[in-house]
Short mmCIF file of N, CA and C (backbone and C1' of nucleotides) in Angstrom, two decimals:
data_model
loop_
_atom_site.label_atom_id
_atom_site.label_comp_id
_atom_site.label_asym_id
_atom_site.label_seq_id
_atom_site.Cartn_x
_atom_site.Cartn_y
_atom_site.Cartn_z
N UNK A 122 110.33 -19.83 -38.59
CA UNK A 122 109.77 -18.80 -39.48
C UNK A 122 108.39 -19.22 -39.93
N UNK A 123 107.42 -18.44 -39.60
CA UNK A 123 106.05 -18.78 -39.97
C UNK A 123 105.81 -18.63 -41.45
N UNK A 124 104.72 -19.14 -41.88
CA UNK A 124 104.41 -19.08 -43.30
C UNK A 124 104.22 -17.63 -43.73
N UNK A 125 103.61 -16.87 -42.87
CA UNK A 125 103.40 -15.45 -43.15
C UNK A 125 104.74 -14.76 -43.36
N UNK A 126 105.69 -15.07 -42.47
CA UNK A 126 107.00 -14.45 -42.57
C UNK A 126 107.68 -14.78 -43.88
N UNK A 127 107.58 -16.04 -44.27
CA UNK A 127 108.21 -16.44 -45.52
C UNK A 127 107.56 -15.74 -46.70
N UNK A 128 106.25 -15.64 -46.63
CA UNK A 128 105.53 -14.96 -47.70
C UNK A 128 106.01 -13.52 -47.79
N UNK A 129 106.12 -12.88 -46.63
CA UNK A 129 106.56 -11.48 -46.61
C UNK A 129 107.97 -11.35 -47.16
N UNK A 130 108.84 -12.27 -46.77
CA UNK A 130 110.22 -12.24 -47.24
C UNK A 130 110.27 -12.36 -48.75
N UNK A 131 109.47 -13.26 -49.27
CA UNK A 131 109.42 -13.45 -50.72
C UNK A 131 108.93 -12.17 -51.39
N UNK A 132 107.89 -11.61 -50.85
CA UNK A 132 107.34 -10.38 -51.42
C UNK A 132 108.37 -9.26 -51.40
N UNK A 133 109.05 -9.13 -50.28
CA UNK A 133 110.04 -8.08 -50.16
C UNK A 133 111.15 -8.25 -51.18
N UNK A 134 111.56 -9.48 -51.37
CA UNK A 134 112.63 -9.76 -52.34
C UNK A 134 112.18 -9.33 -53.73
N UNK A 135 110.93 -9.62 -54.03
CA UNK A 135 110.38 -9.25 -55.34
C UNK A 135 110.37 -7.73 -55.48
N UNK A 136 109.82 -7.07 -54.49
CA UNK A 136 109.72 -5.60 -54.58
C UNK A 136 111.09 -4.97 -54.70
N UNK A 137 112.02 -5.48 -53.91
CA UNK A 137 113.37 -4.92 -53.93
C UNK A 137 114.00 -5.05 -55.31
N UNK A 138 113.77 -6.17 -55.94
CA UNK A 138 114.32 -6.40 -57.27
C UNK A 138 113.63 -5.52 -58.30
N UNK A 139 112.33 -5.40 -58.17
CA UNK A 139 111.57 -4.58 -59.11
C UNK A 139 112.04 -3.12 -59.05
N UNK A 140 112.41 -2.70 -57.86
CA UNK A 140 112.88 -1.32 -57.70
C UNK A 140 114.20 -1.07 -58.42
N UNK A 141 114.86 -2.14 -58.78
CA UNK A 141 116.14 -1.99 -59.48
C UNK A 141 115.99 -1.86 -60.99
N UNK A 142 114.80 -2.05 -61.49
CA UNK A 142 114.58 -1.92 -62.93
C UNK A 142 114.71 -0.44 -63.28
N UNK A 143 115.58 -0.11 -64.22
CA UNK A 143 115.81 1.29 -64.61
C UNK A 143 114.58 1.92 -65.25
N UNK A 144 114.50 3.22 -65.12
CA UNK A 144 113.44 3.99 -65.76
C UNK A 144 113.45 3.72 -67.26
N UNK A 145 112.29 3.54 -67.83
CA UNK A 145 112.21 3.32 -69.27
C UNK A 145 112.54 1.91 -69.72
N UNK A 146 112.71 1.01 -68.75
CA UNK A 146 113.01 -0.38 -69.10
C UNK A 146 111.94 -1.30 -68.51
N UNK A 147 111.87 -2.50 -69.05
CA UNK A 147 110.92 -3.49 -68.54
C UNK A 147 111.61 -4.84 -68.40
N UNK A 148 111.04 -5.72 -67.60
CA UNK A 148 111.57 -7.07 -67.51
C UNK A 148 110.41 -8.03 -67.26
N UNK A 149 110.71 -9.30 -67.21
CA UNK A 149 109.63 -10.29 -67.09
C UNK A 149 109.52 -10.88 -65.69
N UNK A 150 108.39 -11.49 -65.42
CA UNK A 150 108.16 -12.13 -64.12
C UNK A 150 109.21 -13.22 -63.93
N UNK A 151 109.45 -13.96 -64.97
CA UNK A 151 110.40 -15.05 -64.89
C UNK A 151 111.80 -14.57 -64.54
N UNK A 152 112.17 -13.43 -65.09
CA UNK A 152 113.50 -12.92 -64.81
C UNK A 152 113.63 -12.47 -63.36
N UNK A 153 112.59 -11.85 -62.85
CA UNK A 153 112.59 -11.44 -61.45
C UNK A 153 112.77 -12.67 -60.58
N UNK A 154 112.03 -13.72 -60.93
CA UNK A 154 112.10 -14.96 -60.16
C UNK A 154 113.52 -15.51 -60.13
N UNK A 155 114.20 -15.45 -61.27
CA UNK A 155 115.57 -15.95 -61.32
C UNK A 155 116.47 -15.13 -60.42
N UNK A 156 116.30 -13.82 -60.48
CA UNK A 156 117.16 -12.93 -59.71
C UNK A 156 117.06 -13.16 -58.20
N UNK A 157 115.95 -13.68 -57.76
CA UNK A 157 115.84 -13.95 -56.32
C UNK A 157 116.02 -15.44 -56.04
N UNK A 158 116.65 -16.12 -56.99
CA UNK A 158 117.00 -17.54 -56.86
C UNK A 158 115.78 -18.44 -56.66
N UNK A 159 114.67 -18.05 -57.25
CA UNK A 159 113.50 -18.92 -57.19
C UNK A 159 112.87 -18.98 -58.58
N UNK A 160 113.63 -19.55 -59.53
CA UNK A 160 113.23 -19.57 -60.94
C UNK A 160 111.88 -20.22 -61.21
N UNK A 161 111.41 -21.03 -60.30
CA UNK A 161 110.13 -21.71 -60.51
C UNK A 161 108.94 -20.90 -60.02
N UNK A 162 109.24 -19.78 -59.39
CA UNK A 162 108.16 -19.02 -58.78
C UNK A 162 107.68 -17.80 -59.56
N UNK A 163 107.79 -17.86 -60.87
CA UNK A 163 107.40 -16.71 -61.67
C UNK A 163 105.96 -16.25 -61.42
N UNK A 164 105.09 -17.21 -61.24
CA UNK A 164 103.69 -16.84 -61.00
C UNK A 164 103.54 -16.03 -59.74
N UNK A 165 104.33 -16.36 -58.76
CA UNK A 165 104.20 -15.68 -57.48
C UNK A 165 104.71 -14.26 -57.52
N UNK A 166 105.55 -13.98 -58.50
CA UNK A 166 106.00 -12.61 -58.66
C UNK A 166 104.77 -11.77 -58.96
N UNK A 167 103.92 -12.32 -59.79
CA UNK A 167 102.67 -11.63 -60.11
C UNK A 167 101.78 -11.48 -58.89
N UNK A 168 101.73 -12.52 -58.10
CA UNK A 168 100.91 -12.46 -56.90
C UNK A 168 101.43 -11.37 -55.98
N UNK A 169 102.74 -11.30 -55.88
CA UNK A 169 103.35 -10.30 -54.99
C UNK A 169 102.99 -8.90 -55.46
N UNK A 170 103.06 -8.67 -56.75
CA UNK A 170 102.75 -7.34 -57.28
C UNK A 170 101.27 -7.02 -57.05
N UNK A 171 100.45 -8.03 -57.22
CA UNK A 171 99.03 -7.84 -57.01
C UNK A 171 98.78 -7.40 -55.57
N UNK A 172 99.58 -7.93 -54.67
CA UNK A 172 99.46 -7.64 -53.26
C UNK A 172 99.70 -6.17 -52.96
N UNK A 173 100.41 -5.51 -53.85
CA UNK A 173 100.71 -4.09 -53.65
C UNK A 173 99.44 -3.26 -53.63
N UNK A 174 98.46 -3.68 -54.40
CA UNK A 174 97.23 -2.91 -54.50
C UNK A 174 96.29 -3.15 -53.33
N UNK A 175 96.66 -4.14 -52.52
CA UNK A 175 95.85 -4.44 -51.34
C UNK A 175 96.46 -3.68 -50.17
N UNK A 176 95.66 -3.37 -49.24
CA UNK A 176 96.18 -2.68 -48.06
C UNK A 176 96.88 -3.70 -47.18
N UNK A 177 98.19 -3.57 -47.06
CA UNK A 177 98.97 -4.52 -46.28
C UNK A 177 99.02 -4.16 -44.82
N UNK A 178 99.87 -4.87 -44.07
CA UNK A 178 100.05 -4.61 -42.64
C UNK A 178 100.53 -3.18 -42.42
N UNK A 179 100.40 -2.70 -41.22
CA UNK A 179 100.81 -1.32 -40.93
C UNK A 179 102.28 -1.07 -41.22
N UNK A 180 103.09 -2.09 -40.98
CA UNK A 180 104.53 -1.89 -41.17
C UNK A 180 104.96 -2.22 -42.60
N UNK A 181 104.00 -2.41 -43.47
CA UNK A 181 104.34 -2.77 -44.84
C UNK A 181 104.95 -1.57 -45.56
N UNK A 182 106.23 -1.65 -45.85
CA UNK A 182 106.96 -0.51 -46.43
C UNK A 182 106.83 -0.37 -47.94
N UNK A 183 106.21 -1.33 -48.58
CA UNK A 183 106.09 -1.24 -50.03
C UNK A 183 104.64 -1.01 -50.44
N UNK A 184 104.46 -0.21 -51.46
CA UNK A 184 103.11 0.04 -51.96
C UNK A 184 103.17 0.51 -53.41
N UNK A 185 102.04 0.75 -53.99
CA UNK A 185 101.96 1.11 -55.41
C UNK A 185 102.79 2.32 -55.79
N UNK A 186 103.07 3.15 -54.82
CA UNK A 186 103.81 4.38 -55.15
C UNK A 186 105.32 4.29 -55.04
N UNK A 187 105.83 3.24 -54.43
CA UNK A 187 107.30 3.16 -54.36
C UNK A 187 107.86 1.90 -55.01
N UNK A 188 107.01 1.18 -55.70
CA UNK A 188 107.47 0.00 -56.45
C UNK A 188 106.98 0.14 -57.89
N UNK A 189 107.89 0.23 -58.84
CA UNK A 189 107.52 0.40 -60.26
C UNK A 189 106.96 -0.87 -60.87
N UNK A 190 105.84 -1.32 -60.36
CA UNK A 190 105.21 -2.57 -60.79
C UNK A 190 104.92 -2.60 -62.29
N UNK A 191 104.72 -1.42 -62.87
CA UNK A 191 104.36 -1.38 -64.30
C UNK A 191 105.51 -1.79 -65.22
N UNK A 192 106.73 -1.86 -64.67
CA UNK A 192 107.86 -2.26 -65.52
C UNK A 192 108.00 -3.77 -65.59
N UNK A 193 107.06 -4.48 -65.04
CA UNK A 193 107.11 -5.94 -65.09
C UNK A 193 106.00 -6.47 -66.00
N UNK A 194 106.40 -7.16 -67.05
CA UNK A 194 105.43 -7.73 -67.99
C UNK A 194 105.77 -9.20 -68.18
N UNK A 195 105.07 -9.90 -69.04
CA UNK A 195 105.34 -11.34 -69.18
C UNK A 195 106.42 -11.63 -70.21
N UNK A 196 106.82 -12.87 -70.25
CA UNK A 196 107.93 -13.27 -71.09
C UNK A 196 107.74 -13.02 -72.57
N UNK A 197 106.49 -12.88 -72.98
CA UNK A 197 106.19 -12.63 -74.40
C UNK A 197 106.30 -11.15 -74.73
N UNK A 198 106.56 -10.33 -73.70
CA UNK A 198 106.67 -8.90 -73.93
C UNK A 198 105.33 -8.20 -73.89
N UNK A 199 104.33 -8.88 -73.39
CA UNK A 199 102.99 -8.30 -73.33
C UNK A 199 102.55 -8.02 -71.90
N UNK A 200 101.63 -7.10 -71.77
CA UNK A 200 101.08 -6.81 -70.46
C UNK A 200 100.11 -7.93 -70.11
N UNK A 201 100.37 -8.59 -69.01
CA UNK A 201 99.53 -9.72 -68.64
C UNK A 201 98.10 -9.28 -68.35
N UNK A 202 97.15 -9.97 -68.96
CA UNK A 202 95.74 -9.62 -68.83
C UNK A 202 95.21 -9.81 -67.42
N UNK A 203 94.41 -8.83 -66.99
CA UNK A 203 93.68 -8.93 -65.72
C UNK A 203 92.57 -7.91 -65.83
N UNK A 204 92.23 -7.21 -64.78
CA UNK A 204 91.15 -6.25 -64.93
C UNK A 204 91.57 -5.08 -65.83
N UNK A 205 90.66 -4.74 -66.70
CA UNK A 205 90.90 -3.74 -67.73
C UNK A 205 91.57 -2.45 -67.25
N UNK A 206 91.06 -1.89 -66.18
CA UNK A 206 91.58 -0.59 -65.71
C UNK A 206 93.06 -0.67 -65.35
N UNK A 207 93.46 -1.76 -64.70
CA UNK A 207 94.87 -1.91 -64.32
C UNK A 207 95.77 -2.00 -65.53
N UNK A 208 95.30 -2.73 -66.53
CA UNK A 208 96.08 -2.89 -67.75
C UNK A 208 96.26 -1.53 -68.43
N UNK A 209 95.19 -0.78 -68.49
CA UNK A 209 95.26 0.55 -69.12
C UNK A 209 96.23 1.45 -68.39
N UNK A 210 96.17 1.39 -67.05
CA UNK A 210 97.05 2.23 -66.24
C UNK A 210 98.50 1.87 -66.51
N UNK A 211 98.76 0.57 -66.57
CA UNK A 211 100.13 0.11 -66.82
C UNK A 211 100.61 0.57 -68.20
N UNK A 212 99.72 0.43 -69.18
CA UNK A 212 100.07 0.84 -70.54
C UNK A 212 100.44 2.32 -70.58
N UNK A 213 99.64 3.12 -69.93
CA UNK A 213 99.88 4.55 -69.92
C UNK A 213 101.21 4.90 -69.24
N UNK A 214 101.47 4.28 -68.09
CA UNK A 214 102.71 4.55 -67.37
C UNK A 214 103.93 4.20 -68.21
N UNK A 215 103.86 3.09 -68.93
CA UNK A 215 104.98 2.68 -69.76
C UNK A 215 105.23 3.69 -70.88
N UNK A 216 104.14 4.09 -71.51
CA UNK A 216 104.26 5.05 -72.60
C UNK A 216 104.87 6.36 -72.10
N UNK A 217 104.46 6.75 -70.90
CA UNK A 217 105.01 7.98 -70.31
C UNK A 217 106.51 7.90 -70.12
N UNK A 218 107.00 6.66 -69.95
CA UNK A 218 108.44 6.50 -69.76
C UNK A 218 109.17 6.33 -71.09
N UNK A 219 108.42 6.39 -72.16
CA UNK A 219 109.06 6.28 -73.47
C UNK A 219 109.14 4.87 -74.00
N UNK A 220 108.50 3.94 -73.32
CA UNK A 220 108.52 2.56 -73.78
C UNK A 220 107.50 2.42 -74.92
N UNK A 221 107.96 1.91 -76.04
CA UNK A 221 107.08 1.76 -77.19
C UNK A 221 106.29 0.46 -77.11
N UNK A 222 104.99 0.58 -77.15
CA UNK A 222 104.13 -0.59 -77.08
C UNK A 222 103.31 -0.71 -78.35
N UNK A 223 103.54 -1.77 -79.10
CA UNK A 223 102.81 -1.99 -80.34
C UNK A 223 101.99 -3.26 -80.22
N UNK A 224 100.70 -3.15 -80.48
CA UNK A 224 99.82 -4.32 -80.35
C UNK A 224 99.92 -4.91 -78.95
N UNK A 225 99.97 -4.01 -77.99
CA UNK A 225 100.07 -4.44 -76.60
C UNK A 225 101.33 -5.27 -76.33
N UNK A 226 102.36 -5.03 -77.15
CA UNK A 226 103.61 -5.76 -76.92
C UNK A 226 104.82 -4.83 -76.95
N UNK A 227 105.77 -5.14 -76.08
CA UNK A 227 106.99 -4.36 -76.00
C UNK A 227 108.13 -5.14 -76.64
N UNK A 228 108.97 -4.43 -77.37
CA UNK A 228 110.12 -5.10 -77.99
C UNK A 228 111.19 -5.29 -76.91
N UNK A 229 111.29 -6.49 -76.41
CA UNK A 229 112.22 -6.77 -75.32
C UNK A 229 113.68 -6.55 -75.68
N UNK A 230 114.00 -6.77 -76.96
CA UNK A 230 115.39 -6.59 -77.38
C UNK A 230 115.81 -5.14 -77.24
N UNK A 231 114.84 -4.26 -77.22
CA UNK A 231 115.15 -2.83 -77.11
C UNK A 231 114.91 -2.25 -75.72
N UNK A 232 113.82 -2.66 -75.09
CA UNK A 232 113.48 -2.10 -73.79
C UNK A 232 113.64 -3.08 -72.63
N UNK A 233 114.00 -4.30 -72.93
CA UNK A 233 114.13 -5.30 -71.89
C UNK A 233 115.33 -5.08 -70.98
N UNK A 234 115.13 -5.32 -69.72
CA UNK A 234 116.22 -5.21 -68.73
C UNK A 234 116.55 -6.61 -68.24
N UNK A 235 117.61 -7.18 -68.81
CA UNK A 235 118.03 -8.52 -68.42
C UNK A 235 119.50 -8.51 -68.08
N UNK A 236 119.85 -7.96 -66.93
CA UNK A 236 121.25 -7.85 -66.53
C UNK A 236 121.91 -9.21 -66.47
N UNK A 237 123.17 -9.23 -66.82
CA UNK A 237 123.92 -10.49 -66.75
C UNK A 237 123.91 -10.97 -65.32
N UNK A 238 123.26 -12.09 -65.12
CA UNK A 238 123.11 -12.60 -63.76
C UNK A 238 124.27 -13.50 -63.39
N UNK A 239 125.42 -12.91 -63.19
CA UNK A 239 126.62 -13.69 -62.94
C UNK A 239 126.56 -14.56 -61.69
N UNK A 240 125.64 -15.50 -61.64
CA UNK A 240 125.67 -16.42 -60.51
C UNK A 240 125.99 -17.82 -61.00
N UNK A 241 126.98 -17.86 -61.92
CA UNK A 241 127.44 -19.15 -62.45
C UNK A 241 128.06 -19.96 -61.32
N UNK A 242 128.84 -19.25 -60.47
CA UNK A 242 129.55 -19.94 -59.40
C UNK A 242 128.66 -20.15 -58.18
N UNK A 243 127.39 -19.88 -58.35
CA UNK A 243 126.47 -20.08 -57.25
C UNK A 243 125.91 -21.49 -57.29
N UNK A 244 126.28 -22.29 -56.31
CA UNK A 244 125.75 -23.65 -56.29
C UNK A 244 125.48 -24.03 -54.88
P DC B 150 98.72 -31.02 -40.62
"O5'" DC B 150 97.35 -30.65 -41.31
"C5'" DC B 150 96.22 -31.39 -40.92
"C4'" DC B 150 95.31 -31.58 -42.11
"C3'" DC B 150 96.09 -31.74 -43.42
"O3'" DC B 150 95.42 -32.69 -44.24
"C1'" DC B 150 94.72 -29.82 -43.56
P DG B 151 96.17 -33.13 -45.70
"O5'" DG B 151 95.05 -32.60 -46.69
"C5'" DG B 151 93.70 -32.95 -46.47
"C4'" DG B 151 92.83 -32.30 -47.52
"C3'" DG B 151 93.37 -32.46 -48.93
"O3'" DG B 151 92.27 -32.60 -49.82
"C1'" DG B 151 93.31 -30.17 -48.40
P DC B 152 92.58 -32.89 -51.39
"O5'" DC B 152 91.93 -31.56 -51.98
"C5'" DC B 152 90.63 -31.17 -51.53
"C4'" DC B 152 90.22 -29.91 -52.25
"C3'" DC B 152 90.63 -29.91 -53.72
"O3'" DC B 152 89.60 -29.33 -54.49
"C1'" DC B 152 91.66 -28.10 -52.61
P DC B 153 89.74 -29.25 -56.09
"O5'" DC B 153 89.94 -27.70 -56.28
"C5'" DC B 153 88.98 -26.81 -55.75
"C4'" DC B 153 89.33 -25.39 -56.10
"C3'" DC B 153 89.71 -25.17 -57.56
"O3'" DC B 153 89.11 -23.97 -58.00
"C1'" DC B 153 91.49 -24.47 -56.17
P DT B 154 89.32 -23.49 -59.53
"O5'" DT B 154 90.34 -22.28 -59.31
"C5'" DT B 154 90.02 -21.32 -58.33
"C4'" DT B 154 91.09 -20.23 -58.33
"C3'" DT B 154 91.55 -19.81 -59.73
"O3'" DT B 154 91.59 -18.40 -59.78
"C1'" DT B 154 93.41 -20.45 -58.42
P DG B 155 91.65 -17.66 -61.19
"O5'" DG B 155 93.17 -17.18 -61.18
"C5'" DG B 155 93.63 -16.34 -60.14
"C4'" DG B 155 95.14 -16.18 -60.27
"C3'" DG B 155 95.61 -15.89 -61.70
"O3'" DG B 155 96.63 -14.89 -61.71
"C1'" DG B 155 96.68 -17.81 -60.87
P DA B 156 96.01 -13.39 -61.72
"O5'" DA B 156 97.10 -12.56 -62.51
"C5'" DA B 156 96.93 -12.16 -63.82
"C4'" DA B 156 98.24 -11.59 -64.29
"C3'" DA B 156 99.47 -12.31 -63.78
"O3'" DA B 156 100.39 -12.47 -64.83
"C1'" DA B 156 99.62 -10.01 -63.26
P DC B 157 100.27 -13.82 -65.80
"O5'" DC B 157 101.50 -14.66 -65.32
"C5'" DC B 157 102.67 -14.08 -64.77
"C4'" DC B 157 103.83 -15.01 -64.95
"C3'" DC B 157 104.33 -15.10 -66.41
"O3'" DC B 157 105.76 -15.10 -66.40
"C1'" DC B 157 103.75 -17.24 -65.65
P DC B 158 106.50 -15.18 -67.82
"O5'" DC B 158 107.03 -16.68 -67.85
"C5'" DC B 158 107.62 -17.25 -66.68
"C4'" DC B 158 108.24 -18.61 -67.04
"C3'" DC B 158 108.84 -18.62 -68.44
"O3'" DC B 158 110.02 -19.40 -68.45
"C1'" DC B 158 107.09 -20.22 -68.29
P DG B 159 111.03 -19.43 -69.69
"O5'" DG B 159 111.06 -20.97 -70.10
"C5'" DG B 159 111.32 -21.95 -69.11
"C4'" DG B 159 111.03 -23.33 -69.68
"C3'" DG B 159 111.66 -23.53 -71.06
"O3'" DG B 159 112.26 -24.81 -71.09
"C1'" DG B 159 109.29 -23.82 -71.17
P DT B 160 112.83 -25.39 -72.48
"O5'" DT B 160 111.66 -26.32 -72.99
"C5'" DT B 160 110.96 -27.13 -72.03
"C4'" DT B 160 109.94 -28.02 -72.74
"C3'" DT B 160 110.39 -28.48 -74.12
"O3'" DT B 160 109.99 -29.83 -74.30
"C1'" DT B 160 108.35 -27.31 -74.31
P DC B 161 110.62 -30.70 -75.58
"O5'" DC B 161 109.30 -30.89 -76.44
"C5'" DC B 161 108.08 -31.28 -75.79
"C4'" DC B 161 106.94 -31.23 -76.79
"C3'" DC B 161 107.37 -31.61 -78.22
"O3'" DC B 161 106.33 -32.36 -78.83
"C1'" DC B 161 106.42 -29.48 -78.22
P DA B 162 106.61 -33.27 -80.16
"O5'" DA B 162 105.23 -33.09 -80.94
"C5'" DA B 162 104.00 -33.40 -80.28
"C4'" DA B 162 102.86 -32.58 -80.87
"C3'" DA B 162 102.64 -32.81 -82.36
"O3'" DA B 162 101.26 -32.75 -82.67
"C1'" DA B 162 103.16 -30.54 -81.98
P DT C 198 109.51 -16.26 -86.20
"O5'" DT C 198 108.11 -17.08 -86.46
"C5'" DT C 198 107.30 -16.71 -87.54
"C4'" DT C 198 105.85 -17.01 -87.19
"C3'" DT C 198 105.44 -16.48 -85.82
"O3'" DT C 198 104.08 -16.05 -85.91
"C1'" DT C 198 105.22 -18.83 -85.86
P DT C 199 103.39 -15.09 -84.87
"O5'" DT C 199 102.20 -15.91 -84.18
"C5'" DT C 199 102.44 -17.25 -83.83
"C4'" DT C 199 101.16 -18.03 -83.89
"C3'" DT C 199 100.36 -17.92 -82.60
"O3'" DT C 199 98.98 -18.11 -82.85
"C1'" DT C 199 101.33 -20.09 -82.78
P DG C 200 97.94 -17.84 -81.69
"O5'" DG C 200 97.69 -19.31 -81.11
"C5'" DG C 200 97.20 -20.31 -81.97
"C4'" DG C 200 97.08 -21.63 -81.22
"C3'" DG C 200 96.44 -21.51 -79.84
"O3'" DG C 200 95.64 -22.67 -79.62
"C1'" DG C 200 98.61 -22.40 -79.61
P DA C 201 94.61 -22.76 -78.45
"O5'" DA C 201 95.06 -24.10 -77.71
"C5'" DA C 201 95.22 -25.26 -78.50
"C4'" DA C 201 95.99 -26.32 -77.73
"C3'" DA C 201 95.48 -26.56 -76.32
"O3'" DA C 201 95.46 -27.96 -76.10
"C1'" DA C 201 97.79 -26.02 -76.25
P DC C 202 94.85 -28.59 -74.74
"O5'" DC C 202 96.16 -28.90 -73.92
"C5'" DC C 202 97.34 -29.23 -74.64
"C4'" DC C 202 98.36 -29.81 -73.70
"C3'" DC C 202 97.84 -30.05 -72.29
"O3'" DC C 202 98.49 -31.19 -71.76
"C1'" DC C 202 99.54 -28.44 -72.21
P DG C 203 97.72 -32.00 -70.57
"O5'" DG C 203 98.84 -32.13 -69.44
"C5'" DG C 203 99.57 -30.99 -69.16
"C4'" DG C 203 101.00 -31.39 -68.84
"C3'" DG C 203 101.16 -31.63 -67.34
"O3'" DG C 203 102.34 -32.38 -67.10
"C1'" DG C 203 101.94 -29.47 -67.96
P DG C 204 102.67 -32.72 -65.59
"O5'" DG C 204 103.55 -31.47 -65.09
"C5'" DG C 204 104.76 -31.19 -65.76
"C4'" DG C 204 105.46 -30.03 -65.10
"C3'" DG C 204 105.42 -30.11 -63.57
"O3'" DG C 204 106.68 -29.70 -63.08
"C1'" DG C 204 104.47 -28.07 -64.29
P DC C 205 107.08 -30.03 -61.55
"O5'" DC C 205 107.31 -28.59 -60.92
"C5'" DC C 205 106.90 -27.49 -61.60
"C4'" DC C 205 107.07 -26.22 -60.80
"C3'" DC C 205 106.83 -26.39 -59.30
"O3'" DC C 205 107.76 -25.65 -58.53
"C1'" DC C 205 105.09 -25.05 -60.28
P DC C 206 108.07 -26.25 -57.09
"O5'" DC C 206 107.13 -25.31 -56.20
"C5'" DC C 206 107.38 -23.92 -56.16
"C4'" DC C 206 106.22 -23.20 -55.50
"C3'" DC C 206 105.77 -23.84 -54.19
"O3'" DC C 206 105.28 -22.83 -53.34
"C1'" DC C 206 103.97 -23.69 -55.58
P DA C 207 105.92 -22.62 -51.93
"O5'" DA C 207 105.30 -21.21 -51.52
"C5'" DA C 207 105.80 -20.05 -52.16
"C4'" DA C 207 104.71 -19.03 -52.32
"C3'" DA C 207 104.01 -18.66 -51.02
"O3'" DA C 207 103.61 -17.30 -51.11
"C1'" DA C 207 102.46 -19.66 -52.48
P DG C 208 103.07 -16.49 -49.87
"O5'" DG C 208 101.54 -16.18 -50.13
"C5'" DG C 208 100.98 -16.55 -51.32
"C4'" DG C 208 99.58 -16.00 -51.48
"C3'" DG C 208 98.83 -15.61 -50.21
"O3'" DG C 208 97.83 -14.68 -50.59
"C1'" DG C 208 97.96 -17.63 -51.05
P DG C 209 96.90 -14.05 -49.44
"O5'" DG C 209 95.53 -14.83 -49.63
"C5'" DG C 209 94.92 -14.83 -50.92
"C4'" DG C 209 93.64 -15.64 -50.90
"C3'" DG C 209 92.81 -15.44 -49.63
"O3'" DG C 209 91.44 -15.43 -50.00
"C1'" DG C 209 93.35 -17.72 -49.89
P DC C 210 90.33 -14.86 -48.93
"O5'" DC C 210 89.48 -16.14 -48.57
"C5'" DC C 210 90.01 -17.41 -48.87
"C4'" DC C 210 88.92 -18.36 -49.27
"C3'" DC C 210 87.88 -18.58 -48.18
"O3'" DC C 210 86.71 -19.11 -48.75
"C1'" DC C 210 89.37 -20.42 -48.25
#
DNA sequence: CGCCTGACCGTCA
DNA sequence: TTGACGGCCAGGC
């Protein structure tokens, strides 16, 4: 498996998990990382999402329109800073879904999606 | 092949 | 309750 393939597999796993976040809910990069059994790769979840805005390979089945990237924020409940326009777009999309954002922060106890990850017996 | 960066996180003062 | 600091490791050069 080439490095490219592994990268693609990782990205796909991220996108697939992000697609499972319910409408009107949000979760963190770290949680996504855990769900794909790579708890140390939280930063790469962000990289994967960033990749959505780039034009991928022809067979790339994921893109900005079929992956709810805006439902992923950081562990502090805030929209991770990057270029201004993207942050604004994300903020707007969240508000449209009814997610309350105060001081650029979401109350995770209310809108957070942290499903019980029953992989206790996973070793 | 090696070095730098980063849409992060947990820990600790 | 915050802010600084390491640690992490795939991606891009």
